[in-house]
Coordinates of C-alpha atoms and ligand atoms in Angstrom, one line a residue:
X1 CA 14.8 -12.8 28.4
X2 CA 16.6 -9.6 27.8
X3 CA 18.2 -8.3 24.6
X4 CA 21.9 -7.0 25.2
X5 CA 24.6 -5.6 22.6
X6 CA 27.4 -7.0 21.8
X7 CA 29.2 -3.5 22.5
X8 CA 27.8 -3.4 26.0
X9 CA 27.2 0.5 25.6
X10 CA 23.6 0.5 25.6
X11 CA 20.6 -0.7 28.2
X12 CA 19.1 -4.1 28.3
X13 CA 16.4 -4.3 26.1
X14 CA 13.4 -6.3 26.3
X15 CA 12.4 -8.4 22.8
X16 CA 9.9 -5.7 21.9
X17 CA 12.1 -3.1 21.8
X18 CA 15.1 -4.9 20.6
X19 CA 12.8 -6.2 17.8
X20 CA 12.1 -2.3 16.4
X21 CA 15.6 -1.2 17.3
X22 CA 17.0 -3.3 14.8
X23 CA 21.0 -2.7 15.6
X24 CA 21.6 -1.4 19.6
X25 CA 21.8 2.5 20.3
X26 CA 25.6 2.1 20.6
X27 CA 26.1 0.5 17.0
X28 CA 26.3 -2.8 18.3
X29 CA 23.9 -6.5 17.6
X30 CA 21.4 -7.2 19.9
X31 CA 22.4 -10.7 22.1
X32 CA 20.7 -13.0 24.7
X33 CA 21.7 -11.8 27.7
X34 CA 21.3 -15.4 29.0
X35 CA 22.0 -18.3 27.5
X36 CA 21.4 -21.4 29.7
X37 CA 21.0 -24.9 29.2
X38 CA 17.7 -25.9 29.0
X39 CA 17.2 -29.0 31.3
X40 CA 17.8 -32.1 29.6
X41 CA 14.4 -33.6 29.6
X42 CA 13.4 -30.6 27.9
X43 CA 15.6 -31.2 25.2
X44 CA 14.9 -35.3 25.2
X45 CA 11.3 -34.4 25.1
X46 CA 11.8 -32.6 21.5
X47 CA 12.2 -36.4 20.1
X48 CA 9.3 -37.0 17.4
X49 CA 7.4 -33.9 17.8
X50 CA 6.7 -31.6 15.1
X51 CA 8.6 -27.9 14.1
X52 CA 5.8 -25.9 15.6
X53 CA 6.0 -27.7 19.1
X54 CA 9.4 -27.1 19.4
X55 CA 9.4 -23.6 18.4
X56 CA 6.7 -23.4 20.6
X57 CA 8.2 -25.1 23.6
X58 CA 12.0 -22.8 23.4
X59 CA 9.8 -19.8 22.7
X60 CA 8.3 -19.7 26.2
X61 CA 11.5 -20.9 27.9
X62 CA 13.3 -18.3 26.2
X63 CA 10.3 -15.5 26.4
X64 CA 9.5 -16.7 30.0
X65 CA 6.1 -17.0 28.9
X66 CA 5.1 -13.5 28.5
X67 CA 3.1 -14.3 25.4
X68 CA 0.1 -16.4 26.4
X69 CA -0.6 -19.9 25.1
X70 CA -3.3 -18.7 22.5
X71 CA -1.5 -15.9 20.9
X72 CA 1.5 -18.0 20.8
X73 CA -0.4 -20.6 18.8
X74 CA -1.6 -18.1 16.5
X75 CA 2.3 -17.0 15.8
X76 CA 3.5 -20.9 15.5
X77 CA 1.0 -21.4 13.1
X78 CA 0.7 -18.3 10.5
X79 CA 5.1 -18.7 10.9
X80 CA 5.3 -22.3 10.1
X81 CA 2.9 -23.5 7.8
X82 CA 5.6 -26.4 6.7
X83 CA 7.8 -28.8 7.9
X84 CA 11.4 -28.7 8.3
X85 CA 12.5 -32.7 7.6
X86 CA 16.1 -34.3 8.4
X87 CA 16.8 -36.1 5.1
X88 CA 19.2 -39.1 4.7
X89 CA 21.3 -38.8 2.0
X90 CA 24.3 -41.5 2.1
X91 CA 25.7 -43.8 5.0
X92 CA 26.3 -40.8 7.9
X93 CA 25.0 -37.9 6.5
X94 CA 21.5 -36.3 6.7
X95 CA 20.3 -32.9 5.1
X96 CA 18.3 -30.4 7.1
X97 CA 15.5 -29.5 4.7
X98 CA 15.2 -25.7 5.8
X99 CA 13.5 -25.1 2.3
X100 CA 9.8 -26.0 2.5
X101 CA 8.2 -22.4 3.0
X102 CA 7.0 -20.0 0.5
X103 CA 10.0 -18.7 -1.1
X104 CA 11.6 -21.9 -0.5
X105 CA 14.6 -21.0 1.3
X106 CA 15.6 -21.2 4.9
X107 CA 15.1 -17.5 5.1
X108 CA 10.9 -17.9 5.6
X109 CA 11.6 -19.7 9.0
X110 CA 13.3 -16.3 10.3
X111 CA 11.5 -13.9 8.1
X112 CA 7.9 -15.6 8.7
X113 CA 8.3 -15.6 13.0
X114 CA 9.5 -12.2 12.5
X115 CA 6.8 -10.7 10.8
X116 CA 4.6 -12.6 13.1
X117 CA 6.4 -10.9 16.1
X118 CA 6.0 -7.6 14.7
X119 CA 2.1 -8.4 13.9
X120 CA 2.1 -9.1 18.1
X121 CA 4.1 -6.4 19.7
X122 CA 2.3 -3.6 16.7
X123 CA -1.1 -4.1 17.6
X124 CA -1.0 -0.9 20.1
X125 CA 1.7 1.5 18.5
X126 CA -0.3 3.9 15.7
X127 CA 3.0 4.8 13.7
X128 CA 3.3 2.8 10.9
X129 CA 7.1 1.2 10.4
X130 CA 9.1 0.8 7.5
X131 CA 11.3 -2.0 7.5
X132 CA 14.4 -2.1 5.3
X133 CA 16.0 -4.6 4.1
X134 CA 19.3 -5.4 1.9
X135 CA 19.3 -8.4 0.2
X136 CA 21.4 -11.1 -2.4
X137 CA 18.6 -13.0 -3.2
X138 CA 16.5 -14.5 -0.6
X139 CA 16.2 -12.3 2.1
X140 CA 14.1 -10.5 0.0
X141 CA 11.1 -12.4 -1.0
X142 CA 11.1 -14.1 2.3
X143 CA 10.6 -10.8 4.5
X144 CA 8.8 -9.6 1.3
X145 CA 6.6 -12.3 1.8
X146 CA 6.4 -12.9 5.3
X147 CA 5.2 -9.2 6.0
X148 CA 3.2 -8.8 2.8
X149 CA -0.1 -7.0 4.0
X150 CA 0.9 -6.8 8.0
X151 CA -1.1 -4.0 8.8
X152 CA 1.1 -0.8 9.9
X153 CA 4.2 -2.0 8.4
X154 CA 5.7 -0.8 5.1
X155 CA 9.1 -3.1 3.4
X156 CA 11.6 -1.3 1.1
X157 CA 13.5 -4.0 -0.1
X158 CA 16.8 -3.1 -1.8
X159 CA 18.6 -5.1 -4.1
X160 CA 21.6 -5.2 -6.3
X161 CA 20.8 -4.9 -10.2
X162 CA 22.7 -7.4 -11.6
X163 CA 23.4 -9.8 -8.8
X164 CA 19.9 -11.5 -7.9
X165 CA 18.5 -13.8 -10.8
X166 CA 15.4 -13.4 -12.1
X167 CA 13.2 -16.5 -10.0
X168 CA 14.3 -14.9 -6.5
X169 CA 13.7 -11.1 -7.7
X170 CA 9.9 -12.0 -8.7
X171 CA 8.5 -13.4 -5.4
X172 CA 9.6 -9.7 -3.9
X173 CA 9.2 -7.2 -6.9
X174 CA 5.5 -8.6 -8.1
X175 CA 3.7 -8.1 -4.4
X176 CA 2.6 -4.5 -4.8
X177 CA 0.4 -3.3 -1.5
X178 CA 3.0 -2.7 0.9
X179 CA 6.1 -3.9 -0.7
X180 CA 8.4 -2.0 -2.4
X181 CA 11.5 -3.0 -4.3
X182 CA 14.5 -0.8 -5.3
X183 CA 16.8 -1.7 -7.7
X184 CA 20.4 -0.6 -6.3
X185 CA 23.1 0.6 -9.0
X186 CA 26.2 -1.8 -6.9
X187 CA 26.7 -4.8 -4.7
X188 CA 24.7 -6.3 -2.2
X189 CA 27.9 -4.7 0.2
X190 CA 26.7 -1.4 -0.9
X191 CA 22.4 -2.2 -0.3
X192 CA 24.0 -3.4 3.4
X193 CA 26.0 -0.2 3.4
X194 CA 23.0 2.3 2.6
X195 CA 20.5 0.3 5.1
X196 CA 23.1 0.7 8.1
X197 CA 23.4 4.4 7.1
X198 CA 20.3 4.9 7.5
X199 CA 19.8 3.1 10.7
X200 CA 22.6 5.4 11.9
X201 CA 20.7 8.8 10.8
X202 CA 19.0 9.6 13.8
X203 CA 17.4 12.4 12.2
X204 CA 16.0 10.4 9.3
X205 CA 14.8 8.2 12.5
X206 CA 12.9 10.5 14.4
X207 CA 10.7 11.4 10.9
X208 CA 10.6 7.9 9.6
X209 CA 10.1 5.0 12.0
X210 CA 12.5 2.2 10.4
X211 CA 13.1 -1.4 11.7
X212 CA 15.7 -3.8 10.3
X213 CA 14.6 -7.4 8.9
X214 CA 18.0 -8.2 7.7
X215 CA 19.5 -11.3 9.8
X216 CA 21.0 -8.6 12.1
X217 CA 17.4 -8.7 13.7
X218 CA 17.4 -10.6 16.8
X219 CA 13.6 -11.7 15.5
X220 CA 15.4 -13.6 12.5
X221 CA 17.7 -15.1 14.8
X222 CA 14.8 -16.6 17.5
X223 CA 13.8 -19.4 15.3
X224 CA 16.7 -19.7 13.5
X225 CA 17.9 -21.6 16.8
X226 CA 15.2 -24.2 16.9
X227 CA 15.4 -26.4 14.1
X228 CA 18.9 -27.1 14.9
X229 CA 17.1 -29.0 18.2
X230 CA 14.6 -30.0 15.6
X231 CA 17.4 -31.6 13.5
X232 CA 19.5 -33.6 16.5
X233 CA 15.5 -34.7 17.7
X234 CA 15.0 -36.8 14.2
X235 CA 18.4 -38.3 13.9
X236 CA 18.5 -42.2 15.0
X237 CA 18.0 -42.7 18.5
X238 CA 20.9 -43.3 20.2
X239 CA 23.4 -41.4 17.7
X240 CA 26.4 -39.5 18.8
X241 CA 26.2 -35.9 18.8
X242 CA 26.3 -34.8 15.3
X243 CA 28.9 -32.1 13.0
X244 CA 26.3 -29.7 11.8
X245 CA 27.5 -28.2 9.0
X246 CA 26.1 -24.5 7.6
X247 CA 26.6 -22.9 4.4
X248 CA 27.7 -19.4 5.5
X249 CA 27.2 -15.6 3.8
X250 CA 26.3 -13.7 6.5
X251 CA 26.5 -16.1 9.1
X252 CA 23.3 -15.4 11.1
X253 CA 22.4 -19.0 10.5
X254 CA 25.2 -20.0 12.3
X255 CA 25.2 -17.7 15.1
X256 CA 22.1 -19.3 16.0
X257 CA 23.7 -22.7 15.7
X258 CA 26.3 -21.2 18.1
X259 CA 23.5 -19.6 20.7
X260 CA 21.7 -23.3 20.1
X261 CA 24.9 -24.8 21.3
X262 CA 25.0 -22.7 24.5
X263 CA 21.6 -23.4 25.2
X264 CA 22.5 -27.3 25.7
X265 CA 22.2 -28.8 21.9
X266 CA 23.8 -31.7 21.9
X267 CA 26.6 -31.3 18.9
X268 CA 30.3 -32.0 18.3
X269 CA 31.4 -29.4 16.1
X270 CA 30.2 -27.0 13.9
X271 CA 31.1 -26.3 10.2
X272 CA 31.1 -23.2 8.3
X273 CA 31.4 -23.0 4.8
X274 CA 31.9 -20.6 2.4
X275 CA 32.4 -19.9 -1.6
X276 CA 35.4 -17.7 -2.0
X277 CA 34.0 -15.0 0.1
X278 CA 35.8 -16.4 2.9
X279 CA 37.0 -13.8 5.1
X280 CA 35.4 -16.1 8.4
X281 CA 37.7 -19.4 7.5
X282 CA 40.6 -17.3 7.1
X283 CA 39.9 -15.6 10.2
X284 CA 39.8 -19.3 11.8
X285 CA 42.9 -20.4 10.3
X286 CA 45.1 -17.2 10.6
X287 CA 43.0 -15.2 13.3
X288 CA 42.9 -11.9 11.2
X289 CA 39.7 -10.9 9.8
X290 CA 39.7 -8.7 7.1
X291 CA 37.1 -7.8 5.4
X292 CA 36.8 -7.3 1.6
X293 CA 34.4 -6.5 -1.3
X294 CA 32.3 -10.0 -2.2
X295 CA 32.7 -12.0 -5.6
X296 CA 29.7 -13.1 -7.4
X297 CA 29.3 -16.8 -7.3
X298 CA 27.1 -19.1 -8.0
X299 CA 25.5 -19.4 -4.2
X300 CA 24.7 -15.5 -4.4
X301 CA 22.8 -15.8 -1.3
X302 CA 26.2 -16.2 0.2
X303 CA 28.4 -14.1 -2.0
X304 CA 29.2 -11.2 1.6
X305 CA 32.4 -9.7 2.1
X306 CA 31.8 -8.2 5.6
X307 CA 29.2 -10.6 7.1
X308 CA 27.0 -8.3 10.0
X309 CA 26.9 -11.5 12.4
X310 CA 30.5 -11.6 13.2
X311 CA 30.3 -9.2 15.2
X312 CA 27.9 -11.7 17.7
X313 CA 29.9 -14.5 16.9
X314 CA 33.6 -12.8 18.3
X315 CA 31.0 -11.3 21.0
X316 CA 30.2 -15.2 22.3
X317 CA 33.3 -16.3 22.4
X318 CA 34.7 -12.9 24.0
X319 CA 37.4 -12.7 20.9
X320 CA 38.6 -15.9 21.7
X321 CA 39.7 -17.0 18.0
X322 CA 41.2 -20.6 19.8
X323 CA 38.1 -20.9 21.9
X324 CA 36.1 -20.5 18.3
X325 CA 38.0 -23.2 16.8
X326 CA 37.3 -25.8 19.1
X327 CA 33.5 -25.4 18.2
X328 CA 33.9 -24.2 14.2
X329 CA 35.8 -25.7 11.5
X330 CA 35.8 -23.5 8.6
X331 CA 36.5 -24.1 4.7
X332 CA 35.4 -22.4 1.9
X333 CA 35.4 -24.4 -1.7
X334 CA 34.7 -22.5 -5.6
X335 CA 31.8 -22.9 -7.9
X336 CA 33.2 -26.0 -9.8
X337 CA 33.6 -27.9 -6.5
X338 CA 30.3 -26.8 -5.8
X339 CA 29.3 -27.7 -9.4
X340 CA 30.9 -31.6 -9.0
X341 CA 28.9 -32.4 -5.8
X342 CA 25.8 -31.3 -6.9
X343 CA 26.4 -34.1 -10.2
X344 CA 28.0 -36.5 -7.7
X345 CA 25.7 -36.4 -5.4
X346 CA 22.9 -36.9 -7.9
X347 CA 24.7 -39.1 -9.7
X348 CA 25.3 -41.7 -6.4
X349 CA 21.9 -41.0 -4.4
X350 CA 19.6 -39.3 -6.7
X351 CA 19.1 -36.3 -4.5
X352 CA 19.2 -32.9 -6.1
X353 CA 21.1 -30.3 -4.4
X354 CA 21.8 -26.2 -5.6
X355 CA 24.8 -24.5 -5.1
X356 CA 24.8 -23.4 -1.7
X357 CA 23.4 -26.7 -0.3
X358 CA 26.5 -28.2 -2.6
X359 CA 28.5 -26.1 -0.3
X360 CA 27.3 -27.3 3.0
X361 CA 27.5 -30.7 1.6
X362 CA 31.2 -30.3 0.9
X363 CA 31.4 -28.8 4.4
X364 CA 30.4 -31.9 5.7
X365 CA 32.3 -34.3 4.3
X366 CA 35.4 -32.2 5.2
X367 CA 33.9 -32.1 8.9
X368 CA 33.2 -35.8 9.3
X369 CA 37.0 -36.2 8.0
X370 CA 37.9 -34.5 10.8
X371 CA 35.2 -36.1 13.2
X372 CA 34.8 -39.9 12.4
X373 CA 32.8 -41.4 14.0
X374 CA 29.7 -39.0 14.0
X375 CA 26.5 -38.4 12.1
X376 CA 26.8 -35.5 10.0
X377 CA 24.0 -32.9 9.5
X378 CA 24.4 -29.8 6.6
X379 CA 21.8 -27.7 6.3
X380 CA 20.2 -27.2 3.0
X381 CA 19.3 -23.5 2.3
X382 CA 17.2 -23.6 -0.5
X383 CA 15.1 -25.6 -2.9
X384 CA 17.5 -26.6 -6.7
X385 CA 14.2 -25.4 -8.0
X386 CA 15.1 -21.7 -7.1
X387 CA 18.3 -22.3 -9.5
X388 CA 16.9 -24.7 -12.8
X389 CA 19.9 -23.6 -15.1
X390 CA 22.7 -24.5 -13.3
X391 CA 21.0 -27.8 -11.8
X392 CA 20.2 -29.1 -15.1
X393 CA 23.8 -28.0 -16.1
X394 CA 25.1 -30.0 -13.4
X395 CA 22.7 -33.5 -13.1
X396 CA 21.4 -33.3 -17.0
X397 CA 17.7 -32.8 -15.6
X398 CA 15.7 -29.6 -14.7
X399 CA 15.1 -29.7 -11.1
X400 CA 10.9 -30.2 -10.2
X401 CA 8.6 -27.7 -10.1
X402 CA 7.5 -27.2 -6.3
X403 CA 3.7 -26.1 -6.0
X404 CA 2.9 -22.5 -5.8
X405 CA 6.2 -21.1 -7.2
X406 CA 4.7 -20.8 -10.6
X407 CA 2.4 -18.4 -9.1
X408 CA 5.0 -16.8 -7.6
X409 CA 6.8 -15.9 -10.3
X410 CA 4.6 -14.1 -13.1
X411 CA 2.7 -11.0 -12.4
X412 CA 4.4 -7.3 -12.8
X413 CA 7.8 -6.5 -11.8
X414 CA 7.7 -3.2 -10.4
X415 CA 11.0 -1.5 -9.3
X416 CA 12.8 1.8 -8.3
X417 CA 15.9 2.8 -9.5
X418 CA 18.1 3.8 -6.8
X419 CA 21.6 5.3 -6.9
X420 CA 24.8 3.9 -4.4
X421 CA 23.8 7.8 -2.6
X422 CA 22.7 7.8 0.6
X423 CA 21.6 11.5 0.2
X424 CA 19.7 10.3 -2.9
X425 CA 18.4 7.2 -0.3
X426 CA 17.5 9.4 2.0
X427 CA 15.5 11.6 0.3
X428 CA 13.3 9.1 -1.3
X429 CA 12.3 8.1 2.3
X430 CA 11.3 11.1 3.3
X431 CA 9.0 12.2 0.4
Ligands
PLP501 C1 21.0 -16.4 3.2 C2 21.3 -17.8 2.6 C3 22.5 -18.4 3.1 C4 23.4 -17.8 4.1 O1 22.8 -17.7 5.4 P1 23.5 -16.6 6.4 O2 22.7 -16.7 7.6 O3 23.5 -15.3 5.7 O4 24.9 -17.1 6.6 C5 22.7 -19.7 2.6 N1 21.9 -20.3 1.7 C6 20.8 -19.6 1.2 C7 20.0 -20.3 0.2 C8 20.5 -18.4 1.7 O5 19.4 -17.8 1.2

């Protein structure tokens, strides 16, 4: 499989190099050059087998089976130490449980294969790489995390001061070793906008070896497309093909729903849904997209006003906003609708859900309005336990304490205080 960009000015790539590039020569998102079908059986054989062994299987169909069966193994099982369940919830609709890893949110399934890859394709290259990464809450502690001691890697993890609450900002500022976290003076817009500046600065490149970990990274995207097979292979035998619903920010989960879809998952529609940063269902329902500062919500992890994966998402259907609509629905819904399912929800079925779950909740019940008929899949992003105030606000009970995040969250924080000044940026990477 070669790695192509979505502004077809730069050479093929190969996943190794496409992996350190982070964004393509020419400015654009490294792509699959190839997306297609796997054959059937493949795809029937995923039925009742665990996360791993599919991740494992698409990995060598995808990767042609350049990495051998051992260190593959090895990579499956430092990545996925957890299981990724499909929940029932009420007559029709099933939750994706993405939230079982260490920082329990989806993010460690991308983050954790990343690292993993890094740790692989590393071993023979003596410079040591920094990786940078912007974050609104979870990215963060999940690439934190995932490449916390990787030998010949270093993580700068930028954050926005006031915007990532104080649960999610422990599991990455507390690390120490080779983690560092710096505490940005603006939005999460303006941590993305430093981090692309830099990975334009071609002079700042040649004297400090960076890679990206944000989901721009085609590494993140990789496994991000398996558990959608996972999710269709534990539904009821027999079921229709299901609405999948994703709650969006920067929409890299759902490109790889979209790139799953190409590669033969069986689904009806797609849903993407938004708080009121929703510059991607307006651009479905007028065909303009216009970009615009985000507005802190509740689901921060989703609160983007320019999300980086458009760009692949335009780039797979060649621009074709009427071609997009036939596979995405999109809707977008505020904090107290959010707020209403998490209490309804608990309130009917007992199941706790956080705010940006709530969102791909409300997703799907909008989608299966539109799709009768269908089984109905959302994706939930994180564990409630990441967000205690506002889900005992909303179902009158503090949300259960997982094992190991109470170790996660005590120890130092250590942070640097970092201007919106790319010279001032700049700088500080290079001393
Ligand atoms: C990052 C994140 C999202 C949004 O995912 P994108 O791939 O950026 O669209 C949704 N929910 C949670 C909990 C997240 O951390």
């Amino acid at each position: 499989m070669r790695f192509v960009s979505t502004r077809g000015q730069a050479p093929p790539a190969t996943l190794r190099e496409a992996l350190l590039a982070g964004p393509a020569p020419d400015g654009g998102l490294y792509v699959p050059e190839d997306l297609r079908p796997l054959p059937p059986d493949t795809i029937a054989h995923f039925h009742g087998i665990s996360f791993q062994a599919v991740a494992y299987e698409l990995t060598h169909y995808l990767l042609n089976r350049t990495i051998s069966p051992g260190a593959m193994e090895d990579i499956m099982e430092t990545a996925f130490p957890f299981e990724i369940p499909l929940v029932a919830i009420e007559e029709g609709v099933w939750a994706l449980e993405l939230f079982h890893g260490p920082t329990l949110a989806f993010k460690d399934v991308g983050a954790r294969f990343m690292a993993r890859l890094f740790a692989y394709y590393l071993d023979s290259q003596k410079q040591p790489v920094t990786i940078l990464v912007a974050t609104s809450g979870d990215t963060g502690s999940a690439v934190a995390q995932a490449f916390h001691n990787v030998p010949g890697i270093d993580v700068q993890v930028l954050f926005p001061s006031e915007q990532v609450s104080e649960r999610q900002r422990m599991m990455f500022t507390t690390l120490e070793g080779n983690v560092t976290a710096l505490e940005v003076q603006g939005t999460f817009d303006d941590c993305q906008a430093l981090v692309r500046q830099a990975f334009a600065d071609l002079e700042l490149r040649s004297r400090r070896p960076l890679a990206s970990a944000n989901s721009i990274n085609v590494g993140r995207l990789l496994p991000q497309m398996f558990y959608y097979f996972h999710a269709v292979a534990q539904l009821p035998p027999g079921s229709p093909p299901p609405v999948i619903c994703v709650p969006s920010g920067n929409f890299g989960n759902l490109t790889a729903g979209l790139m799953a879809k190409r590669l033969g998952l069986p689904v009806q529609r797609f849903v993407a849904a938004t708080n009121v940063n929703d510059v991607v269902p307006e651009y479905l329902r007028t065909g303009e997209y216009r970009p615009r500062p985000s507005v802190h919500t509740l689901s921060n992890a989703m609160d983007v006003g320019d999300p980086s994966n458009f760009e692949r998402i335009t780039w797979l259907y060649g621009n074709d906003v009427e071609a997009l609509r036939r596979d995405l629905h999109g809707c977008a819904f505020t904090d107290e609708q959010a707020r209403g399912a998490m209490a309804d929800v608990y309130r009917r079925r007992r199941y706790v859900l956080e705010p940006h779950s709530a969102t791909g909740y409300l997703g799907i019940r909008q989608g299966l309005g539109l799709h009768s008929g269908h089984p109905g899949v959302f994706l939930a992003t994180a564990d409630p336990a990441k967000f205690p105030e506002v889900v005992r606000e909303a179902t009158g009970e503090g949300p259960p304490m997982p094992h190991g995040l109470a170790s996660a969250t005590t120890g130092i924080e250590q942070t640097v205080a970092m201007p919106v000044e790319y010279d001032l940026f700049k700088s500080y990477l290079l001393n």
